[in-house]
Amino acid sequence: MLYEYDGGVDAALPDLVVFPNSRAELQFVVETAFRHGLPLVPRGAGTGLSGGAIARHGGILVTLNRMRSILELDYANQRARIEPGVVNLELSNAAAPAGYYFVPDPSSQQACTIGGNVAENSGGPHTLAYGVTVNHVTGLEAILPDGRWITAGGAALDTAGPDITGLLTGSEGTLAIVASITVKLTRRPEAARTLLAIYDSIEAAAVSVSAVTAAGMVPAALEMLDGFTLRAVEDYIHAGYPRDSAAVLLIELEGMEEEVEPGMHAVRRLCLGAGAREVQLARDAEQRQRLWKGRKHAFGAAGRIAPSLYVMDGVIPRTRIAELLRAADEIARRYEIKLGNIFHAGDGNLHPLVFFDQRQPGELERAVAASREIIAACVAAGGSISGEHGIGMEKDLLMPLIFSEDDLDFMRRIRTVFNPQGRLNPGKLLPEFRACRETMNSWQRSAPAAMPEPLSVAPIA
Amino acid sequence: MTTIAAIPSASPATPAEVQAWVREAIASRSPIALDAASQFPDRKRMDLSRLGVWRFWEPDDLTCGAEAGLTPQAVQLRLSERHLFLPFDLPNPGIRLGAALAGHHSGPLRQGYGTLRDFVIGIEFITGTGELVKAGGRVVKNVAGYDLMKLMIGSRGSFGIITAANFRLFPAPAPAATWLIPCSGWEAAARFRAALMASFLKPIALELASFAPPQFAAAADESLWLAVRCAGDEPVHQRYERELSAMAREIHSELLAIPAEGESGFWEEWNAWPASAQARFSAPPEPALRALPRIADHARKAGLAVDFQGRLGLGAYRLRFRPLPSPEWLASMRGQLATLGENWLTLPSAASPLAAWGQLATSREFLRELKQQLDPHGILPDPFGLTAGNM
Ligand SMILES: Cc1cc2nc3c(=O)[nH]c(=O)nc-3n(C[C@H](O)[C@H](O)[C@H](O)COP(=O)(O)OP(=O)(O)OC[C@H]3O[C@@H](n4cnc5c(N)ncnc54)[C@H](O)[C@@H]3O)c2cc1C
């Protein structure tokens, strides 16, 4: 059943799926669930990759994709007010005639909702220079699980009191259900140049990313695809990536003509200096779109090569990319699994793709155990367990890898204020440690021995 | 209302000492103040200026971490060795990182770079129950756990005492150029802003002030002054000059170029005004331009002089009233502004937090529950008046 899944590997059946069309209907659903003590799970388009929109403990799945009105486009103040079910790309398309767009552009932007983006604090290829969702949300209206409404922020950049907008963004539907969102609209840049840097070794591509960052260049986008993945993309999309390369970097520079041209030459020099075989400039808009189409459909292309695909998400300092890719490769070889790499290289956000066949006994277990080791390697390198896909029910038990019990306890106390009975999206983000078999995630079911040890790396200290 | 400089009762040198001191405050039920001139002189004041450890620096990853007692200048100095910087042009250069974070301070560079909320990637603080808590991390992208950076920045110590933060750094900007544009009135300022926003120019500062910078004061017969700053190479400067000149002509004004050698000094002076700004005002940028003249008019009628300066592009301003308005005046002003839509006007030196902040963006009742949960002993500062007595 569709509503059993999201884009990740976990599944659970809701008791009921509802589709409110309005705030009043949403309020009715929330109050009814509250009266009957039922779990309530908000859901957008269900493209999430960490099981956030899955009814892990059953209950009511509140699908918000019918609340999809763009309430206001205010170009004079560079704001839009929308309902949560508005699809990400629809907002940018609506603002395009006036020369504006909504910056966060997850690769799933043709399907995912902005409510989902807010809940996950989503990123995308073009959030490197301009910031992720939280940097583009100024106000929210949300309903608490007991039916009370709260307002946070507004259209003004500063509002009186603490920043509850920032706290709600990225809270994965565990604090409140967002019913209206005020976002920034950004002026489309005058010029853009897209470069394709081609490499004979993945190492040299990784070194290029570090070189560009260390030189203080902040391109609008800096994405990497390894040879295995780019060949899968070529088979599917024909984006124009050279099939014989070991890796490519897709680099975009944006701004005024006077800025973009010298920036492009500087990046080109850095890539060639770090070992690029060749750096091509997209000739025209058509070629540029094709290169990006390849990147944006890469998960889909990868999904065609193996019966099962697990898209991972981890972050590392940008100085450690080459080292981490080597470590991941070694882990994959040890577990005899096939690994691809496609990721937001400019902000160190890795997405190792684990290819396996869930139908073969032992394969899921090996895939999960290898993934866990890769995430642990990200943490050991000074990184984090998620850059954009969120914790959801996929990684709740990995939270102790980066947070102490006091850190987690403080977060629980915050959740208690918003969601005292824990009935809003239960079993997500914060570890429960009491999962029964039915509510276990695939990590627990397949590799109980591979669960995290207590905190060993304190990221801030 | 009088504020009394509270005598520091403690100046801890490490987060562990802050923690011990908070625990002691809980045990002895002695509330804590963090600011030097506290509205609550009966509170024990904690001076955090000895928290001076540089936690880490990865210049090639454009990240660093520093303790709350360091000054932004000390941080900048270190970063400049590698041509990096934090876009952190605070009005009060003596302020410490912890206070800048707690107060969510920013300066003109906010137009180009955002505020601390946009570039703090990790935070450490001592809670109202005496634990040391961390959130975020050392990497520039991270969604693990609640974003406590956002909760802590700007909450003025209500939910914890910040002891350290990690930052995403920026390459030092390319050479900057600045132009000043005298402006005959509000409508002209609004037209200039609209033209600039519709262009492809992306200035790193875009300001509006009600007074002339000192070097132009003699020639000043205009009521408003606009300032635009860009960063880039010569061709970028030339393009700004061309387009800004055309925009200035449209409002019957002209560009006054600030000489390159005085450019950064110009911004230091601009930002240093006024030594003690007394109020903050924020609204969406266009309504802000309708609200400010109303404030000035209302003040004049009450015999108050008012100057202001702030972010024309973003709608965030600082105001200086002479003499200070009464709480009644503030309440009636807020009532008038309400008809212009969403905005807030705060006067932190008002007699009570309620008078200072007026209506909070999130209901006071809800924030009070949050405060009660995170500071159950009521020992942390309460600048927004969230404890029971203030309901
Ligand atoms: C092919 C593919 C590519 C992707 N690329 C990217 C990428 O580049 N960057 C990226 O960040 N992510 C990416 N993702 C992940 C996913 O698309 C994002 O997390 C997206 O924001 C989820 O939106 P959604 O509407 O599908 O939300 P859902 O999956 O339905 O829900 C996600 C979470 O949000 C909560 N939620 C949804 N709506 C609300 C609401 N109104 N109020 C409160 N909580 C709510 C849910 O409870 C759940 O926890 C990709 C996914 C796929 C399948």
Short mmCIF file of N, CA and C in Angstrom, two decimals, chain B residues 43-128:
data_model
loop_
_atom_site.label_atom_id
_atom_site.label_comp_id
_atom_site.label_asym_id
_atom_site.label_seq_id
_atom_site.Cartn_x
_atom_site.Cartn_y
_atom_site.Cartn_z
N ARG B 43 19.70 40.61 40.77
CA ARG B 43 20.19 39.31 40.30
C ARG B 43 21.72 39.25 40.39
N LYS B 44 22.24 38.03 40.52
CA LYS B 44 23.69 37.86 40.49
C LYS B 44 24.15 37.95 39.04
N ARG B 45 25.19 38.72 38.80
CA ARG B 45 25.63 38.88 37.42
C ARG B 45 26.80 37.94 37.10
N MET B 46 26.68 37.26 35.98
CA MET B 46 27.76 36.39 35.55
C MET B 46 28.49 37.05 34.38
N ASP B 47 29.78 37.21 34.54
CA ASP B 47 30.59 37.82 33.49
C ASP B 47 31.30 36.69 32.74
N LEU B 48 31.03 36.57 31.44
CA LEU B 48 31.54 35.41 30.68
C LEU B 48 32.79 35.75 29.88
N SER B 49 33.39 36.92 30.15
CA SER B 49 34.47 37.36 29.26
C SER B 49 35.75 36.51 29.39
N ARG B 50 35.81 35.66 30.40
CA ARG B 50 37.03 34.82 30.49
C ARG B 50 36.89 33.50 29.71
N LEU B 51 35.74 33.27 29.13
CA LEU B 51 35.60 32.06 28.28
C LEU B 51 36.25 32.38 26.94
N GLY B 52 37.57 32.15 26.86
CA GLY B 52 38.29 32.68 25.70
C GLY B 52 38.99 31.64 24.85
N VAL B 53 38.53 30.39 24.89
CA VAL B 53 39.26 29.35 24.14
C VAL B 53 38.78 29.30 22.69
N TRP B 54 39.74 29.22 21.81
CA TRP B 54 39.47 29.04 20.38
C TRP B 54 39.31 27.54 20.21
N ARG B 55 38.11 27.06 19.91
CA ARG B 55 37.86 25.61 19.98
C ARG B 55 38.47 24.83 18.82
N PHE B 56 38.25 25.33 17.61
CA PHE B 56 38.88 24.66 16.47
C PHE B 56 38.87 25.62 15.29
N TRP B 57 39.72 25.32 14.32
CA TRP B 57 39.73 26.14 13.12
C TRP B 57 40.12 25.26 11.93
N GLU B 58 39.24 25.13 10.99
CA GLU B 58 39.52 24.39 9.76
C GLU B 58 39.44 25.39 8.63
N PRO B 59 40.49 26.16 8.39
CA PRO B 59 40.37 27.22 7.38
C PRO B 59 40.01 26.68 6.00
N ASP B 60 40.49 25.47 5.69
CA ASP B 60 40.19 24.94 4.36
C ASP B 60 38.76 24.44 4.23
N ASP B 61 38.10 24.24 5.38
CA ASP B 61 36.68 23.87 5.33
C ASP B 61 35.79 25.08 5.61
N LEU B 62 36.43 26.23 5.85
CA LEU B 62 35.71 27.47 6.15
C LEU B 62 34.82 27.32 7.39
N THR B 63 35.39 26.75 8.45
CA THR B 63 34.65 26.61 9.71
C THR B 63 35.57 26.91 10.89
N CYS B 64 34.99 27.36 11.99
CA CYS B 64 35.76 27.52 13.23
C CYS B 64 34.81 27.45 14.42
N GLY B 65 35.38 27.31 15.61
CA GLY B 65 34.57 27.30 16.82
C GLY B 65 35.26 28.13 17.89
N ALA B 66 34.47 28.92 18.64
CA ALA B 66 35.08 29.81 19.63
C ALA B 66 34.19 29.93 20.85
N GLU B 67 34.81 30.23 21.99
CA GLU B 67 34.03 30.38 23.22
C GLU B 67 33.40 31.77 23.31
N ALA B 68 32.39 31.84 24.17
CA ALA B 68 31.50 33.00 24.19
C ALA B 68 32.15 34.29 24.67
N GLY B 69 33.29 34.18 25.36
CA GLY B 69 33.90 35.39 25.91
C GLY B 69 34.80 36.11 24.93
N LEU B 70 35.10 35.49 23.80
CA LEU B 70 35.96 36.16 22.81
C LEU B 70 35.21 37.33 22.18
N THR B 71 35.97 38.32 21.76
CA THR B 71 35.30 39.42 21.06
C THR B 71 35.32 39.12 19.56
N PRO B 72 34.35 39.64 18.83
CA PRO B 72 34.36 39.46 17.38
C PRO B 72 35.66 39.95 16.76
N GLN B 73 36.25 41.04 17.31
CA GLN B 73 37.52 41.52 16.72
C GLN B 73 38.61 40.47 16.84
N ALA B 74 38.68 39.83 18.01
CA ALA B 74 39.73 38.82 18.20
C ALA B 74 39.54 37.69 17.19
N VAL B 75 38.29 37.33 16.98
CA VAL B 75 38.00 36.26 16.02
C VAL B 75 38.39 36.72 14.62
N GLN B 76 37.95 37.93 14.26
CA GLN B 76 38.25 38.45 12.91
C GLN B 76 39.74 38.49 12.66
N LEU B 77 40.48 38.92 13.66
CA LEU B 77 41.93 39.07 13.49
C LEU B 77 42.55 37.73 13.10
N ARG B 78 42.14 36.71 13.81
CA ARG B 78 42.68 35.39 13.54
C ARG B 78 42.27 34.93 12.13
N LEU B 79 41.01 35.16 11.79
CA LEU B 79 40.51 34.69 10.49
C LEU B 79 41.20 35.42 9.34
N SER B 80 41.55 36.68 9.58
CA SER B 80 42.12 37.47 8.48
C SER B 80 43.47 36.91 8.04
N GLU B 81 44.13 36.14 8.92
CA GLU B 81 45.40 35.51 8.51
C GLU B 81 45.20 34.64 7.28
N ARG B 82 44.01 34.09 7.13
CA ARG B 82 43.74 33.22 5.99
C ARG B 82 42.70 33.83 5.04
N HIS B 83 42.58 35.15 5.08
CA HIS B 83 41.64 35.87 4.21
C HIS B 83 40.21 35.36 4.35
N LEU B 84 39.86 35.03 5.58
CA LEU B 84 38.48 34.62 5.86
C LEU B 84 37.85 35.66 6.78
N PHE B 85 36.54 35.61 6.90
CA PHE B 85 35.91 36.51 7.85
C PHE B 85 34.51 36.06 8.24
N LEU B 86 34.04 36.64 9.34
CA LEU B 86 32.65 36.46 9.75
C LEU B 86 31.94 37.76 9.45
N PRO B 87 30.85 37.74 8.74
CA PRO B 87 30.16 38.98 8.38
C PRO B 87 29.41 39.52 9.59
N PHE B 88 30.10 40.13 10.45
CA PHE B 88 29.74 40.27 11.84
C PHE B 88 30.01 41.70 12.26
N ASP B 89 29.39 42.67 11.56
CA ASP B 89 29.70 44.08 11.81
C ASP B 89 28.75 44.62 12.87
N LEU B 90 29.07 44.32 14.12
CA LEU B 90 28.16 44.67 15.21
C LEU B 90 28.24 46.14 15.55
N PRO B 91 27.10 46.72 15.94
CA PRO B 91 27.12 48.14 16.29
C PRO B 91 28.02 48.41 17.49
N ASN B 92 28.12 47.45 18.39
CA ASN B 92 28.94 47.66 19.57
C ASN B 92 30.15 46.74 19.49
N PRO B 93 31.31 47.25 19.05
CA PRO B 93 32.43 46.36 18.79
C PRO B 93 32.99 45.71 20.06
N GLY B 94 32.68 46.27 21.22
CA GLY B 94 33.21 45.69 22.45
C GLY B 94 32.43 44.48 22.92
N ILE B 95 31.33 44.21 22.28
CA ILE B 95 30.44 43.13 22.73
C ILE B 95 31.16 41.78 22.57
N ARG B 96 30.82 40.81 23.41
CA ARG B 96 31.42 39.47 23.31
C ARG B 96 30.52 38.57 22.46
N LEU B 97 31.14 37.49 21.96
CA LEU B 97 30.37 36.59 21.08
C LEU B 97 29.07 36.12 21.73
N GLY B 98 29.17 35.74 23.02
CA GLY B 98 27.98 35.20 23.70
C GLY B 98 26.84 36.20 23.71
N ALA B 99 27.17 37.47 24.00
CA ALA B 99 26.13 38.50 24.04
C ALA B 99 25.59 38.78 22.65
N ALA B 100 26.47 38.75 21.65
CA ALA B 100 26.03 38.99 20.27
C ALA B 100 25.05 37.89 19.84
N LEU B 101 25.36 36.65 20.26
CA LEU B 101 24.49 35.53 19.90
C LEU B 101 23.16 35.63 20.65
N ALA B 102 23.25 35.88 21.96
CA ALA B 102 22.03 35.93 22.76
C ALA B 102 21.11 37.06 22.30
N GLY B 103 21.71 38.18 21.89
CA GLY B 103 20.91 39.33 21.48
C GLY B 103 20.58 39.35 19.99
N HIS B 104 21.13 38.40 19.24
CA HIS B 104 20.92 38.34 17.79
C HIS B 104 21.26 39.69 17.15
N HIS B 105 22.46 40.18 17.44
CA HIS B 105 22.87 41.47 16.89
C HIS B 105 23.39 41.29 15.47
N SER B 106 23.24 42.33 14.68
CA SER B 106 23.81 42.31 13.33
C SER B 106 24.01 43.74 12.87
N GLY B 107 24.67 43.90 11.74
CA GLY B 107 24.93 45.24 11.22
C GLY B 107 24.57 45.32 9.74
N PRO B 108 25.06 46.34 9.05
CA PRO B 108 24.69 46.54 7.65
C PRO B 108 24.99 45.34 6.74
N LEU B 109 26.02 44.55 7.07
CA LEU B 109 26.36 43.42 6.19
C LEU B 109 25.27 42.35 6.16
N ARG B 110 24.28 42.49 7.01
CA ARG B 110 23.16 41.55 7.01
C ARG B 110 22.52 41.46 5.62
N GLN B 111 22.53 42.58 4.90
CA GLN B 111 21.93 42.58 3.56
C GLN B 111 22.56 41.52 2.66
N GLY B 112 23.89 41.40 2.76
CA GLY B 112 24.58 40.47 1.86
C GLY B 112 24.79 39.09 2.43
N TYR B 113 24.82 38.99 3.76
CA TYR B 113 25.26 37.71 4.34
C TYR B 113 24.28 37.08 5.32
N GLY B 114 23.21 37.80 5.69
CA GLY B 114 22.33 37.26 6.72
C GLY B 114 22.87 37.55 8.10
N THR B 115 22.32 36.86 9.10
CA THR B 115 22.76 37.12 10.48
C THR B 115 23.38 35.86 11.06
N LEU B 116 23.71 35.95 12.33
CA LEU B 116 24.26 34.79 13.03
C LEU B 116 23.38 33.56 12.87
N ARG B 117 22.07 33.78 12.78
CA ARG B 117 21.17 32.62 12.61
C ARG B 117 21.49 31.88 11.32
N ASP B 118 22.09 32.56 10.37
CA ASP B 118 22.40 31.92 9.09
C ASP B 118 23.77 31.27 9.08
N PHE B 119 24.67 31.67 9.98
CA PHE B 119 26.00 31.04 9.88
C PHE B 119 26.57 30.44 11.16
N VAL B 120 25.72 30.25 12.18
CA VAL B 120 26.16 29.45 13.33
C VAL B 120 25.77 28.00 13.05
N ILE B 121 26.76 27.10 13.11
CA ILE B 121 26.50 25.70 12.75
C ILE B 121 26.52 24.77 13.96
N GLY B 122 26.91 25.31 15.12
CA GLY B 122 26.89 24.48 16.32
C GLY B 122 26.85 25.38 17.53
N ILE B 123 26.30 24.86 18.63
CA ILE B 123 26.21 25.71 19.82
C ILE B 123 26.34 24.86 21.07
N GLU B 124 26.88 25.48 22.13
CA GLU B 124 27.02 24.80 23.41
C GLU B 124 26.49 25.76 24.47
N PHE B 125 25.73 25.26 25.42
CA PHE B 125 25.19 26.14 26.46
C PHE B 125 24.94 25.36 27.74
N ILE B 126 24.79 26.13 28.81
CA ILE B 126 24.44 25.52 30.10
C ILE B 126 22.95 25.77 30.31
N THR B 127 22.23 24.71 30.61
CA THR B 127 20.77 24.81 30.72
C THR B 127 20.36 25.38 32.08
N GLY B 128 19.09 25.68 32.19
CA GLY B 128 18.54 26.17 33.46
C GLY B 128 18.51 25.10 34.53
#
